[in-house]
């Protein structure tokens, strides 16, 4: 599994997968992701198979010592074949010098897609992630934070949002009690 800076063809495939894999309410405007990349606040990757075929996307936002997997998706036809696990492992290795975290939709709240949420959670736990021990309400969604083993506090997580989205984000990120 390779993570590559996307070329123009990859960007078209990334945008298409991004729109298909994430609900509109959870998507940042794509130009915002590209701007964060240009400023060095984020990295956008095209996941490629060893033969060079487009397999998925990853967006990682970062600050001094935290890297958060903001978006991660695998092409539908490649799911269940180990592609996601290989890409996640590659990402965790790339950011081994930082605390690597990600967010998933909370499984402890009423919802109509509990089975999908639980499956997603199992995937990450089976691939080396552990719960950070807190759930946050971020904008309009309850999210559990997972870490690759190195602890992160809610305050550090919240600071990552502030550093990328500004002070207004602090009003939209709260700890679930």
N, CA, C and O atoms as a DFTB+ gen file, in Angstrom:
708 C
 N C O
     1  1       0.853      -1.178       0.000
     2  2       0.000       0.000       0.000
     3  2       0.893       1.233       0.000
     4  3       1.861       1.323       0.755
     5  1       0.543       2.176      -0.864
     6  2       1.297       3.417      -0.967
     7  2       0.353       4.595      -0.722
     8  3      -0.823       4.556      -1.086
     9  1       0.886       5.622      -0.108
    10  2       0.172       6.888       0.040
    11  2       0.917       7.908      -0.800
    12  3       2.100       8.163      -0.574
    13  1       0.225       8.492      -1.769
    14  2       0.860       9.411      -2.698
    15  2       0.179      10.767      -2.667
    16  3      -1.023      10.869      -2.424
    17  1       0.962      11.804      -2.915
    18  2       0.372      13.112      -3.155
    19  2      -0.425      12.981      -4.445
    20  3       0.106      12.519      -5.454
    21  1      -1.691      13.380      -4.426
    22  2      -2.524      13.142      -5.611
    23  2      -2.158      14.016      -6.800
    24  3      -1.829      15.194      -6.655
    25  1      -2.226      13.399      -7.996
    26  2      -2.114      14.171      -9.230
    27  2      -3.533      14.581      -9.646
    28  3      -4.489      14.288      -8.929
    29  1      -3.681      15.246     -10.783
    30  2      -4.999      15.743     -11.202
    31  2      -6.019      14.615     -11.361
    32  3      -7.176      14.760     -10.966
    33  1      -5.594      13.504     -11.932
    34  2      -6.501      12.360     -12.087
    35  2      -6.929      11.812     -10.734
    36  3      -8.095      11.475     -10.529
    37  1      -5.974      11.727      -9.815
    38  2      -6.300      11.266      -8.461
    39  2      -7.277      12.221      -7.787
    40  3      -8.205      11.785      -7.107
    41  1      -7.072      13.516      -7.974
    42  2      -7.968      14.497      -7.338
    43  2      -9.409      14.302      -7.780
    44  3     -10.325      14.429      -6.967
    45  1      -9.627      13.996      -9.055
    46  2     -10.994      13.737      -9.534
    47  2     -11.573      12.510      -8.831
    48  3     -12.723      12.525      -8.392
    49  1     -10.775      11.453      -8.728
    50  2     -11.239      10.229      -8.064
    51  2     -11.455      10.463      -6.570
    52  3     -12.408       9.944      -5.989
    53  1     -10.570      11.243      -5.951
    54  2     -10.703      11.557      -4.528
    55  2     -11.992      12.326      -4.273
    56  3     -12.748      11.986      -3.363
    57  1     -12.246      13.356      -5.067
    58  2     -13.473      14.154      -4.886
    59  2     -14.722      13.287      -5.025
    60  3     -15.662      13.417      -4.242
    61  1     -14.731      12.412      -6.012
    62  2     -15.887      11.540      -6.236
    63  2     -16.102      10.611      -5.039
    64  3     -17.228      10.466      -4.564
    65  1     -15.031       9.984      -4.549
    66  2     -15.141       9.091      -3.392
    67  2     -15.512       9.874      -2.140
    68  3     -16.320       9.408      -1.337
    69  1     -14.939      11.042      -1.967
    70  2     -15.227      11.909      -0.818
    71  2     -16.717      12.220      -0.752
    72  3     -17.334      12.111       0.307
    73  1     -17.283      12.602      -1.869
    74  2     -18.711      12.945      -1.896
    75  2     -19.587      11.723      -1.675
    76  3     -20.653      11.835      -1.069
    77  1     -19.168      10.573      -2.146
    78  2     -19.966       9.351      -1.999
    79  2     -19.853       8.760      -0.587
    80  3     -20.816       8.188      -0.077
    81  1     -18.689       8.894       0.039
    82  2     -18.436       8.205       1.303
    83  2     -18.883       8.979       2.540
    84  3     -19.124       8.379       3.588
    85  1     -18.998      10.299       2.432
    86  2     -19.307      11.110       3.615
    87  2     -20.575      11.919       3.399
    88  3     -20.748      12.546       2.354
    89  1     -21.467      11.906       4.395
    90  2     -22.685      12.715       4.272
    91  2     -22.334      14.196       4.146
    92  3     -21.335      14.659       4.697
    93  1     -23.153      14.915       3.425
    94  2     -22.908      16.341       3.175
    95  2     -22.624      17.105       4.466
    96  3     -21.732      17.953       4.498
    97  1     -23.372      16.814       5.524
    98  2     -23.230      17.543       6.787
    99  2     -21.855      17.311       7.434
   100  3     -21.419      18.116       8.257
   101  1     -21.176      16.223       7.070
   102  2     -19.867      15.904       7.650
   103  2     -18.699      16.357       6.773
   104  3     -17.545      16.273       7.193
   105  1     -18.983      16.832       5.567
   106  2     -17.903      17.199       4.640
   107  2     -17.539      18.668       4.760
   108  3     -18.402      19.545       4.758
   109  1     -16.241      18.915       4.865
   110  2     -15.725      20.275       4.699
   111  2     -15.779      20.595       3.207
   112  3     -15.707      19.692       2.374
   113  1     -15.905      21.867       2.872
   114  2     -15.741      22.194       1.451
   115  2     -14.362      21.723       0.989
   116  3     -13.366      21.935       1.681
   117  1     -14.307      21.083      -0.186
   118  2     -13.060      20.492      -0.646
   119  2     -11.963      21.535      -0.802
   120  3     -10.791      21.247      -0.558
   121  1     -12.336      22.743      -1.207
   122  2     -11.329      23.806      -1.351
   123  2     -10.691      24.139      -0.005
   124  3      -9.540      24.574       0.037
   125  1     -11.423      23.941       1.101
   126  2     -10.855      24.176       2.435
   127  2      -9.767      23.145       2.743
   128  3      -8.731      23.482       3.317
   129  1     -10.006      21.905       2.364
   130  2      -8.992      20.860       2.561
   131  2      -7.736      21.200       1.760
   132  3      -6.619      21.111       2.269
   133  1      -7.932      21.590       0.504
   134  2      -6.780      21.937      -0.337
   135  2      -6.028      23.140       0.228
   136  3      -4.798      23.174       0.185
   137  1      -6.755      24.128       0.757
   138  2      -6.111      25.292       1.364
   139  2      -5.319      24.886       2.602
   140  3      -4.207      25.373       2.805
   141  1      -5.877      23.996       3.438
   142  2      -5.149      23.526       4.618
   143  2      -3.873      22.795       4.207
   144  3      -2.844      22.917       4.870
   145  1      -3.942      22.043       3.122
   146  2      -2.754      21.341       2.626
   147  2      -1.696      22.340       2.166
   148  3      -0.512      22.191       2.471
   149  1      -2.129      23.343       1.442
   150  2      -1.207      24.366       0.938
   151  2      -0.501      25.080       2.090
   152  3       0.674      25.433       1.980
   153  1      -1.228      25.294       3.206
   154  2      -0.660      25.976       4.376
   155  2       0.152      25.028       5.265
   156  3       0.736      25.474       6.253
   157  1       0.203      23.738       4.938
   158  2       0.959      22.776       5.729
   159  2       0.223      22.288       6.968
   160  3       0.819      21.636       7.826
   161  1      -1.067      22.599       7.070
   162  2      -1.866      22.182       8.228
   163  2      -2.485      20.801       8.037
   164  3      -2.959      20.190       8.994
   165  1      -2.479      20.318       6.812
   166  2      -3.098      19.033       6.498
   167  2      -2.340      18.380       5.355
   168  3      -1.558      19.019       4.651
   169  1      -2.593      17.092       5.192
   170  2      -2.042      16.354       4.061
   171  2      -3.165      15.541       3.443
   172  3      -3.982      14.947       4.147
   173  1      -3.193      15.525       2.128
   174  2      -4.172      14.766       1.366
   175  2      -3.417      13.678       0.617
   176  3      -2.407      13.939      -0.036
   177  1      -3.925      12.454       0.722
   178  2      -3.257      11.317       0.091
   179  2      -4.212      10.543      -0.802
   180  3      -5.397      10.402      -0.501
   181  1      -3.681      10.053      -1.890
   182  2      -4.334       9.025      -2.688
   183  2      -3.711       7.710      -2.241
   184  3      -2.501       7.514      -2.355
   185  1      -4.543       6.819      -1.736
   186  2      -4.056       5.485      -1.388
   187  2      -4.004       4.680      -2.682
   188  3      -4.959       4.661      -3.457
   189  1      -2.881       4.023      -2.897
   190  2      -2.683       3.261      -4.137
   191  2      -2.276       1.836      -3.794
   192  3      -1.528       1.591      -2.847
   193  1      -2.784       0.911      -4.583
   194  2      -2.361      -0.476      -4.427
   195  2      -0.915      -0.586      -4.895
   196  3      -0.379       0.343      -5.499
   197  1      -0.292      -1.713      -4.616
   198  2       1.092      -1.903      -5.043
   199  2       1.239      -1.838      -6.562
   200  3       2.320      -1.550      -7.075
   201  1       0.150      -2.107      -7.275
   202  2       0.190      -2.002      -8.732
   203  2      -0.132      -0.594      -9.226
   204  3      -0.158      -0.352     -10.433
   205  1      -0.380       0.350      -8.288
   206  2      -0.590       1.746      -8.651
   207  2      -2.030       2.153      -8.873
   208  3      -2.292       3.290      -9.265
   209  1      -2.981       1.246      -8.631
   210  2      -4.390       1.572      -8.816
   211  2      -4.916       2.391      -7.638
   212  3      -4.539       2.160      -6.489
   213  1      -5.794       3.355      -7.941
   214  2      -6.409       4.181      -6.907
   215  2      -7.259       3.302      -6.000
   216  3      -8.122       2.560      -6.469
   217  1      -7.006       3.394      -4.688
   218  2      -7.713       2.550      -3.725
   219  2      -8.521       3.344      -2.713
   220  3      -9.467       2.816      -2.130
   221  1      -8.165       4.602      -2.494
   222  2      -8.896       5.373      -1.498
   223  2      -8.261       6.715      -1.239
   224  3      -7.370       7.164      -1.961
   225  1      -8.749       7.344      -0.184
   226  2      -8.276       8.674       0.174
   227  2      -8.039       8.764       1.671
   228  3      -8.633       8.028       2.459
   229  1      -7.172       9.666       2.039
   230  2      -6.931       9.991       3.446
   231  2      -6.621      11.483       3.528
   232  3      -5.866      12.027       2.722
   233  1      -7.221      12.123       4.517
   234  2      -6.929      13.520       4.832
   235  2      -6.505      13.541       6.294
   236  3      -7.236      13.071       7.165
   237  1      -5.337      14.079       6.556
   238  2      -4.799      14.151       7.909
   239  2      -4.550      15.612       8.250
   240  3      -3.825      16.305       7.537
   241  1      -5.154      16.083       9.351
   242  2      -4.854      17.426       9.851
   243  2      -3.865      17.271      10.991
   244  3      -3.880      16.273      11.712
   245  1      -3.010      18.262      11.144
   246  2      -1.942      18.102      12.130
   247  2      -1.599      19.418      12.785
   248  3      -1.807      20.495      12.226
   249  1      -1.067      19.298      13.986
   250  2      -0.455      20.441      14.652
   251  2       0.880      19.955      15.204
   252  3       1.432      18.978      14.698
   253  1       1.396      20.601      16.207
   254  2       2.747      20.323      16.694
   255  2       3.028      18.837      16.929
   256  3       4.049      18.324      16.471
   257  1       2.138      18.145      17.634
   258  2       2.436      16.744      17.930
   259  2       1.230      15.819      17.804
   260  3       1.269      14.688      18.289
   261  1       0.155      16.285      17.157
   262  2      -1.016      15.439      16.929
   263  2      -1.305      15.405      15.431
   264  3      -1.268      16.430      14.751
   265  1      -1.591      14.212      14.939
   266  2      -2.060      14.032      13.566
   267  2      -3.424      13.354      13.666
   268  3      -3.545      12.267      14.229
   269  1      -4.445      14.003      13.116
   270  2      -5.795      13.437      13.174
   271  2      -6.245      13.029      11.776
   272  3      -6.268      13.838      10.849
   273  1      -6.598      11.764      11.653
   274  2      -7.158      11.269      10.406
   275  2      -8.559      11.851      10.283
   276  3      -9.497      11.382      10.928
   277  1      -8.689      12.869       9.454
   278  2      -9.928      13.628       9.340
   279  2     -10.925      12.921       8.424
   280  3     -12.116      12.861       8.730
   281  1     -10.445      12.391       7.308
   282  2     -11.283      11.644       6.377
   283  2     -10.485      10.445       5.878
   284  3      -9.285      10.540       5.619
   285  1     -11.173       9.325       5.752
   286  2     -10.526       8.090       5.315
   287  2     -11.599       7.245       4.634
   288  3     -12.630       6.943       5.235
   289  1     -11.361       6.872       3.398
   290  2     -12.329       6.049       2.676
   291  2     -11.608       5.171       1.666
   292  3     -10.585       5.550       1.096
   293  1     -12.167       3.996       1.465
   294  2     -11.647       3.024       0.507
   295  2     -12.696       2.852      -0.591
   296  3     -13.898       2.893      -0.327
   297  1     -12.234       2.661      -1.805
   298  2     -13.143       2.411      -2.925
   299  2     -14.087       1.257      -2.558
   300  3     -13.631       0.234      -2.046
   301  1     -15.370       1.403      -2.807
   302  2     -16.338       0.367      -2.408
   303  2     -15.982      -1.043      -2.876
   304  3     -16.154      -2.006      -2.128
   305  1     -15.497      -1.168      -4.086
   306  2     -15.199      -2.509      -4.612
   307  2     -13.973      -3.149      -3.964
   308  3     -13.728      -4.341      -4.154
   309  1     -13.200      -2.375      -3.202
   310  2     -11.998      -2.904      -2.550
   311  2     -12.188      -3.148      -1.054
   312  3     -11.290      -3.667      -0.392
   313  1     -13.342      -2.778      -0.524
   314  2     -13.593      -2.951       0.912
   315  2     -13.653      -4.434       1.254
   316  3     -14.109      -5.255       0.458
   317  1     -13.180      -4.760       2.461
   318  2     -13.191      -6.142       2.915
   319  2     -12.041      -6.977       2.373
   320  3     -12.021      -8.194       2.552
   321  1     -11.079      -6.334       1.710
   322  2      -9.949      -7.053       1.115
   323  2      -8.619      -6.700       1.770
   324  3      -7.560      -7.047       1.247
   325  1      -8.664      -6.020       2.901
   326  2      -7.435      -5.651       3.604
   327  2      -6.819      -4.335       3.170
   328  3      -5.792      -3.924       3.710
   329  1      -7.435      -3.669       2.200
   330  2      -6.895      -2.410       1.685
   331  2      -6.935      -1.329       2.763
   332  3      -5.951      -0.618       2.964
   333  1      -8.065      -1.203       3.452
   334  2      -8.192      -0.203       4.510
   335  2      -7.214      -0.454       5.641
   336  3      -6.601       0.482       6.155
   337  1      -7.065      -1.700       6.030
   338  2      -6.115      -2.040       7.098
   339  2      -4.691      -1.680       6.697
   340  3      -3.937      -1.125       7.496
   341  1      -4.326      -1.996       5.458
   342  2      -2.975      -1.683       4.980
   343  2      -2.749      -0.177       4.923
   344  3      -1.684       0.307       5.306
   345  1      -3.749       0.566       4.445
   346  2      -3.614       2.024       4.361
   347  2      -3.515       2.635       5.758
   348  3      -2.698       3.526       5.991
   349  1      -4.346       2.156       6.688
   350  2      -4.297       2.678       8.056
   351  2      -2.942       2.392       8.691
   352  3      -2.377       3.258       9.359
   353  1      -2.426       1.209       8.496
   354  2      -1.097       0.857       9.035
   355  2      -0.031       1.797       8.469
   356  3       0.844       2.261       9.200
   357  1      -0.108       2.072       7.176
   358  2       0.852       2.971       6.532
   359  2       0.750       4.373       7.125
   360  3       1.765       5.023       7.374
   361  1      -0.482       4.836       7.349
   362  2      -0.677       6.157       7.971
   363  2      -0.113       6.190       9.378
   364  3       0.558       7.152       9.753
   365  1      -0.374       5.156      10.161
   366  2       0.122       5.120      11.539
   367  2       1.652       5.123      11.567
   368  3       2.258       5.738      12.445
   369  1       2.266       4.441      10.616
   370  2       3.733       4.448      10.531
   371  2       4.245       5.826      10.127
   372  3       5.243       6.305      10.665
   373  1       3.569       6.456       9.191
   374  2       3.992       7.786       8.714
   375  2       3.979       8.800       9.861
   376  3       4.850       9.667       9.936
   377  1       3.000       8.690      10.744
   378  2       2.839       9.652      11.835
   379  2       3.256       9.066      13.187
   380  3       2.729       9.469      14.224
   381  1       4.184       8.133      13.180
   382  2       4.626       7.483      14.418
   383  2       5.264       8.468      15.394
   384  3       5.303       8.211      16.598
   385  1       5.765       9.596      14.882
   386  2       6.392      10.592      15.747
   387  2       5.370      11.538      16.379
   388  3       5.743      12.426      17.146
   389  1       4.102      11.356      16.067
   390  2       3.029      12.190      16.619
   391  2       1.987      11.295      17.275
   392  3       1.969      10.080      17.077
   393  1       1.137      11.918      18.047
   394  2      -0.023      11.187      18.553
   395  2      -1.039      11.138      17.422
   396  3      -1.490      12.173      16.932
   397  1      -1.390       9.938      17.019
   398  2      -2.275       9.719      15.878
   399  2      -3.676       9.430      16.409
   400  3      -3.874       8.493      17.181
   401  1      -4.647      10.244      15.988
   402  2      -6.017      10.081      16.465
   403  2      -6.988      10.117      15.287
   404  3      -6.633      10.502      14.173
   405  1      -8.211       9.707      15.565
   406  2      -9.293       9.830      14.601
   407  2     -10.611       9.873      15.349
   408  3     -10.683       9.566      16.539
   409  1     -11.652      10.259      14.627
   410  2     -12.995      10.339      15.198
   411  2     -13.900       9.357      14.463
   412  3     -13.778       9.161      13.254
   413  1     -14.812       8.744      15.218
   414  2     -15.856       7.922      14.617
   415  2     -17.180       8.324      15.244
   416  3     -17.217       8.825      16.368
   417  1     -18.257       8.104      14.519
   418  2     -19.570       8.381      15.082
   419  2     -19.760       7.513      16.318
   420  3     -19.479       6.314      16.299
   421  1     -20.239       8.134      17.391
   422  2     -20.418       7.436      18.663
   423  2     -21.421       6.288      18.523
   424  3     -22.421       6.405      17.815
   425  1     -21.138       5.192      19.202
   426  2     -22.035       4.036      19.177
   427  2     -22.983       4.025      20.377
   428  3     -23.868       3.174      20.465
   429  1     -22.798       4.964      21.293
   430  2     -23.604       4.982      22.514
   431  2     -24.738       6.007      22.474
   432  3     -25.235       6.430      23.518
   433  1     -25.140       6.401      21.279
   434  2     -26.250       7.338      21.126
   435  2     -27.290       6.723      20.191
   436  3     -26.940       5.944      19.305
   437  1     -28.550       7.061      20.379
   438  2     -29.576       6.519      19.468
   439  2     -29.303       6.970      18.025
   440  3     -29.009       8.138      17.772
   441  1     -29.406       6.029      17.097
   442  2     -29.166       6.333      15.690
   443  2     -29.808       5.251      14.836
   444  3     -30.197       4.197      15.341
   445  1     -29.914       5.514      13.551
   446  2     -30.493       4.520      12.648
   447  2     -29.437       3.750      11.868
   448  3     -29.781       2.959      10.990
   449  1     -28.162       3.964      12.170
   450  2     -27.094       3.231      11.490
   451  2     -26.117       2.616      12.502
   452  3     -24.907       2.601      12.277
   453  1     -26.652       2.115      13.601
   454  2     -25.810       1.573      14.675
   455  2     -24.910       0.440      14.183
   456  3     -23.739       0.377      14.555
   457  1     -25.439      -0.442      13.363
   458  2     -24.648      -1.571      12.884
   459  2     -23.415      -1.091      12.098
   460  3     -22.320      -1.626      12.275
   461  1     -23.593      -0.097      11.243
   462  2     -22.467       0.444      10.470
   463  2     -21.455       1.123      11.391
   464  3     -20.247       0.986      11.200
   465  1     -21.948       1.850      12.384
   466  2     -21.050       2.506      13.335
   467  2     -20.244       1.485      14.116
   468  3     -19.037       1.646      14.298
   469  1     -20.914       0.426      14.580
   470  2     -20.214      -0.614      15.346
   471  2     -19.186      -1.331      14.477
   472  3     -18.100      -1.664      14.953
   473  1     -19.510      -1.570      13.227
   474  2     -18.572      -2.217      12.303
   475  2     -17.341      -1.339      12.097
   476  3     -16.212      -1.830      12.103
   477  1     -17.566      -0.044      11.916
   478  2     -16.465       0.899      11.730
   479  2     -15.575       0.918      12.981
   480  3     -14.348       0.902      12.881
   481  1     -16.204       0.950      14.144
   482  2     -15.453       0.968      15.401
   483  2     -14.603      -0.294      15.534
   484  3     -13.429      -0.212      15.894
   485  1     -15.192      -1.474      15.243
   486  2     -14.442      -2.738      15.306
   487  2     -13.250      -2.714      14.356
   488  3     -12.165      -3.182      14.700
   489  1     -13.455      -2.169      13.160
   490  2     -12.359      -2.084      12.192
   491  2     -11.175      -1.347      12.804
   492  3     -10.048      -1.840      12.766
   493  1     -11.421      -0.179      13.363
   494  2     -10.323       0.610      13.922
   495  2      -9.703      -0.055      15.148
   496  3      -8.482      -0.053      15.300
   497  1     -10.522      -0.617      16.011
   498  2      -9.981      -1.294      17.198
   499  2      -9.161      -2.514      16.789
   500  3      -8.118      -2.788      17.383
   501  1      -9.625      -3.246      15.781
   502  2      -8.877      -4.415      15.298
   503  2      -7.577      -4.032      14.607
   504  3      -6.706      -4.876      14.399
   505  1      -7.448      -2.767      14.253
   506  2      -6.241      -2.297      13.565
   507  2      -5.365      -1.420      14.457
   508  3      -4.607      -0.585      13.965
   509  1      -5.474      -1.615      15.769
   510  2      -4.524      -0.984      16.684
   511  2      -4.963       0.297      17.353
   512  3      -4.216       0.847      18.162
   513  1      -6.144       0.791      17.047
   514  2      -6.623       2.010      17.704
   515  2      -7.283       1.635      19.032
   516  3      -7.787       0.523      19.192
   517  1      -7.276       2.569      19.975
   518  2      -7.960       2.387      21.258
   519  2      -8.749       3.657      21.564
   520  3      -8.480       4.727      21.018
   521  1      -9.718       3.508      22.442
   522  2     -10.512       4.683      22.812
   523  2      -9.654       5.663      23.588
   524  3      -8.858       5.270      24.440
   525  1      -9.822       6.936      23.287
   526  2      -9.124       7.983      24.043
   527  2      -9.821       8.226      25.384
   528  3      -9.294       8.926      26.248
   529  1     -11.010       7.640      25.547
   530  2     -11.710       7.752      26.817
   531  2     -12.721       8.882      26.877
   532  3     -13.248       9.189      27.946
   533  1     -12.997       9.508      25.727
   534  2     -14.018      10.563      25.728
   535  2     -14.751      10.608      24.395
   536  3     -14.255      10.175      23.355
   537  1     -15.948      11.151      24.484
   538  2     -16.785      11.405      23.317
   539  2     -17.052      12.899      23.283
   540  3     -17.299      13.518      24.318
   541  1     -17.002      13.468      22.107
   542  2     -17.200      14.904      21.950
   543  2     -18.408      15.172      21.069
   544  3     -18.744      14.379      20.190
   545  1     -19.043      16.286      21.317
   546  2     -20.091      16.771      20.426
   547  2     -19.420      17.811      19.529
   548  3     -19.038      18.886      19.992
   549  1     -19.280      17.485      18.253
   550  2     -18.554      18.327      17.307
   551  2     -19.532      18.801      16.238
   552  3     -20.070      18.012      15.462
   553  1     -19.742      20.108      16.223
   554  2     -20.728      20.726      15.357
   555  2     -22.076      20.050      15.624
   556  3     -22.752      20.443      16.574
   557  1     -22.496      19.072      14.850
   558  2     -23.819      18.486      15.048
   559  2     -23.778      16.984      15.307
   560  3     -24.813      16.320      15.251
   561  1     -22.601      16.445      15.589
   562  2     -22.434      14.997      15.671
   563  2     -21.679      14.600      16.932
   564  3     -20.739      15.279      17.347
   565  1     -22.103      13.487      17.540
   566  2     -21.383      12.923      18.678
   567  2     -20.310      11.980      18.140
   568  3     -20.608      11.034      17.411
   569  1     -19.058      12.253      18.511
   570  2     -17.920      11.504      17.993
   571  2     -17.078      10.930      19.127
   572  3     -16.772      11.617      20.102
   573  1     -16.713       9.666      18.981
   574  2     -15.758       9.053      19.897
   575  2     -14.374       9.256      19.308
   576  3     -14.176       9.089      18.104
   577  1     -13.431       9.609      20.137
   578  2     -12.065       9.814      19.682
   579  2     -11.267       8.543      19.986
   580  3     -11.305       8.011      21.096
   581  1     -10.552       8.079      18.975
   582  2      -9.685       6.913      19.098
   583  2      -8.247       7.359      18.903
   584  3      -7.975       8.337      18.207
   585  1      -7.338       6.638      19.521
   586  2      -5.920       6.972      19.428
   587  2      -5.110       5.717      19.123
   588  3      -5.543       4.599      19.402
   589  1      -3.947       5.918      18.555
   590  2      -3.053       4.801      18.244
   591  2      -2.216       4.431      19.459
   592  3      -1.118       3.894      19.315
   593  1      -2.715       4.709      20.632
   594  2      -2.056       4.269      21.847
   595  2      -1.513       5.371      22.718
   596  3      -1.530       5.255      23.943
   597  1      -1.036       6.428      22.120
   598  2      -0.516       7.538      22.906
   599  2      -1.687       8.411      23.346
   600  3      -2.491       8.820      22.508
   601  1      -1.802       8.703      24.628
   602  2      -2.978       9.430      25.113
   603  2      -3.082      10.851      24.578
   604  3      -2.085      11.511      24.285
   605  1      -4.324      11.291      24.463
   606  2      -4.635      12.669      24.099
   607  2      -5.793      13.098      24.987
   608  3      -6.728      12.328      25.204
   609  1      -5.738      14.305      25.492
   610  2      -6.816      14.807      26.339
   611  2      -7.855      15.527      25.489
   612  3      -7.596      15.892      24.342
   613  1      -9.020      15.723      26.066
   614  2     -10.056      16.471      25.365
   615  2      -9.572      17.875      25.055
   616  3      -9.855      18.391      23.973
   617  1      -8.856      18.504      25.964
   618  2      -8.374      19.868      25.751
   619  2      -7.398      19.927      24.570
   620  3      -7.433      20.877      23.788
   621  1      -6.538      18.932      24.438
   622  2      -5.596      18.898      23.308
   623  2      -6.339      18.666      21.989
   624  3      -6.014      19.269      20.966
   625  1      -7.322      17.798      22.031
   626  2      -8.159      17.531      20.864
   627  2      -8.895      18.801      20.440
   628  3      -8.931      19.138      19.257
   629  1      -9.470      19.492      21.395
   630  2     -10.205      20.731      21.126
   631  2      -9.264      21.807      20.555
   632  3      -9.651      22.570      19.670
   633  1      -8.046      21.856      21.064
   634  2      -7.058      22.816      20.567
   635  2      -6.728      22.554      19.097
   636  3      -6.468      23.494      18.345
   637  1      -6.736      21.296      18.684
   638  2      -6.504      20.971      17.277
   639  2      -7.580      21.625      16.407
   640  3      -7.276      22.165      15.344
   641  1      -8.821      21.577      16.854
   642  2      -9.905      22.245      16.123
   643  2      -9.688      23.760      16.096
   644  3      -9.848      24.398      15.055
   645  1      -9.328      24.321      17.234
   646  2      -9.110      25.766      17.281
   647  2      -8.003      26.180      16.335
   648  3      -8.122      27.184      15.632
   649  1      -6.923      25.410      16.314
   650  2      -5.787      25.785      15.480
   651  2      -6.112      25.702      13.991
   652  3      -5.493      26.399      13.188
   653  1      -7.068      24.864      13.614
   654  2      -7.409      24.718      12.195
   655  2      -8.618      25.530      11.766
   656  3      -8.690      25.990      10.626
   657  1      -9.566      25.707      12.674
   658  2     -10.811      26.370      12.288
   659  2     -11.042      27.691      13.007
   660  3     -12.018      28.386      12.722
   661  1     -10.167      28.045      13.928
   662  2     -10.291      29.315      14.623
   663  2     -11.103      29.228      15.900
   664  3     -11.635      28.181      16.266
   665  1     -11.176      30.374      16.562
   666  2     -11.853      30.455      17.861
   667  2     -13.313      30.039      17.789
   668  3     -13.832      29.460      18.743
   669  1     -13.989      30.321      16.680
   670  2     -15.403      29.970      16.574
   671  2     -15.635      28.470      16.729
   672  3     -16.705      28.048      17.167
   673  1     -14.642      27.666      16.372
   674  2     -14.790      26.213      16.491
   675  2     -14.949      25.774      17.938
   676  3     -15.597      24.764      18.216
   677  1     -14.360      26.530      18.865
   678  2     -14.437      26.152      20.271
   679  2     -15.878      26.113      20.762
   680  3     -16.198      25.349      21.673
   681  1     -16.750      26.924      20.173
   682  2     -18.165      26.923      20.548
   683  2     -18.882      25.692      20.013
   684  3     -19.976      25.362      20.471
   685  1     -18.278      25.016      19.055
   686  2     -18.907      23.873      18.383
   687  2     -18.309      22.527      18.776
   688  3     -18.701      21.488      18.244
   689  1     -17.348      22.546      19.719
   690  2     -16.695      21.318      20.164
   691  2     -16.784      21.258      21.672
   692  3     -16.145      22.039      22.377
   693  1     -17.595      20.313      22.168
   694  2     -17.766      20.195      23.613
   695  2     -17.651      18.731      24.037
   696  3     -17.871      17.810      23.249
   697  1     -17.307      18.556      25.280
   698  2     -17.167      17.210      25.853
   699  2     -18.537      16.676      26.193
   700  3     -19.333      17.362      26.836
   701  1     -18.825      15.440      25.763
   702  2     -20.071      14.798      26.163
   703  2     -19.904      14.272      27.586
   704  3     -18.891      13.657      27.920
   705  1     -20.873      14.514      28.383
   706  2     -20.809      14.067      29.790
   707  2     -21.509      12.731      29.938
   708  3     -21.568      12.183      31.038
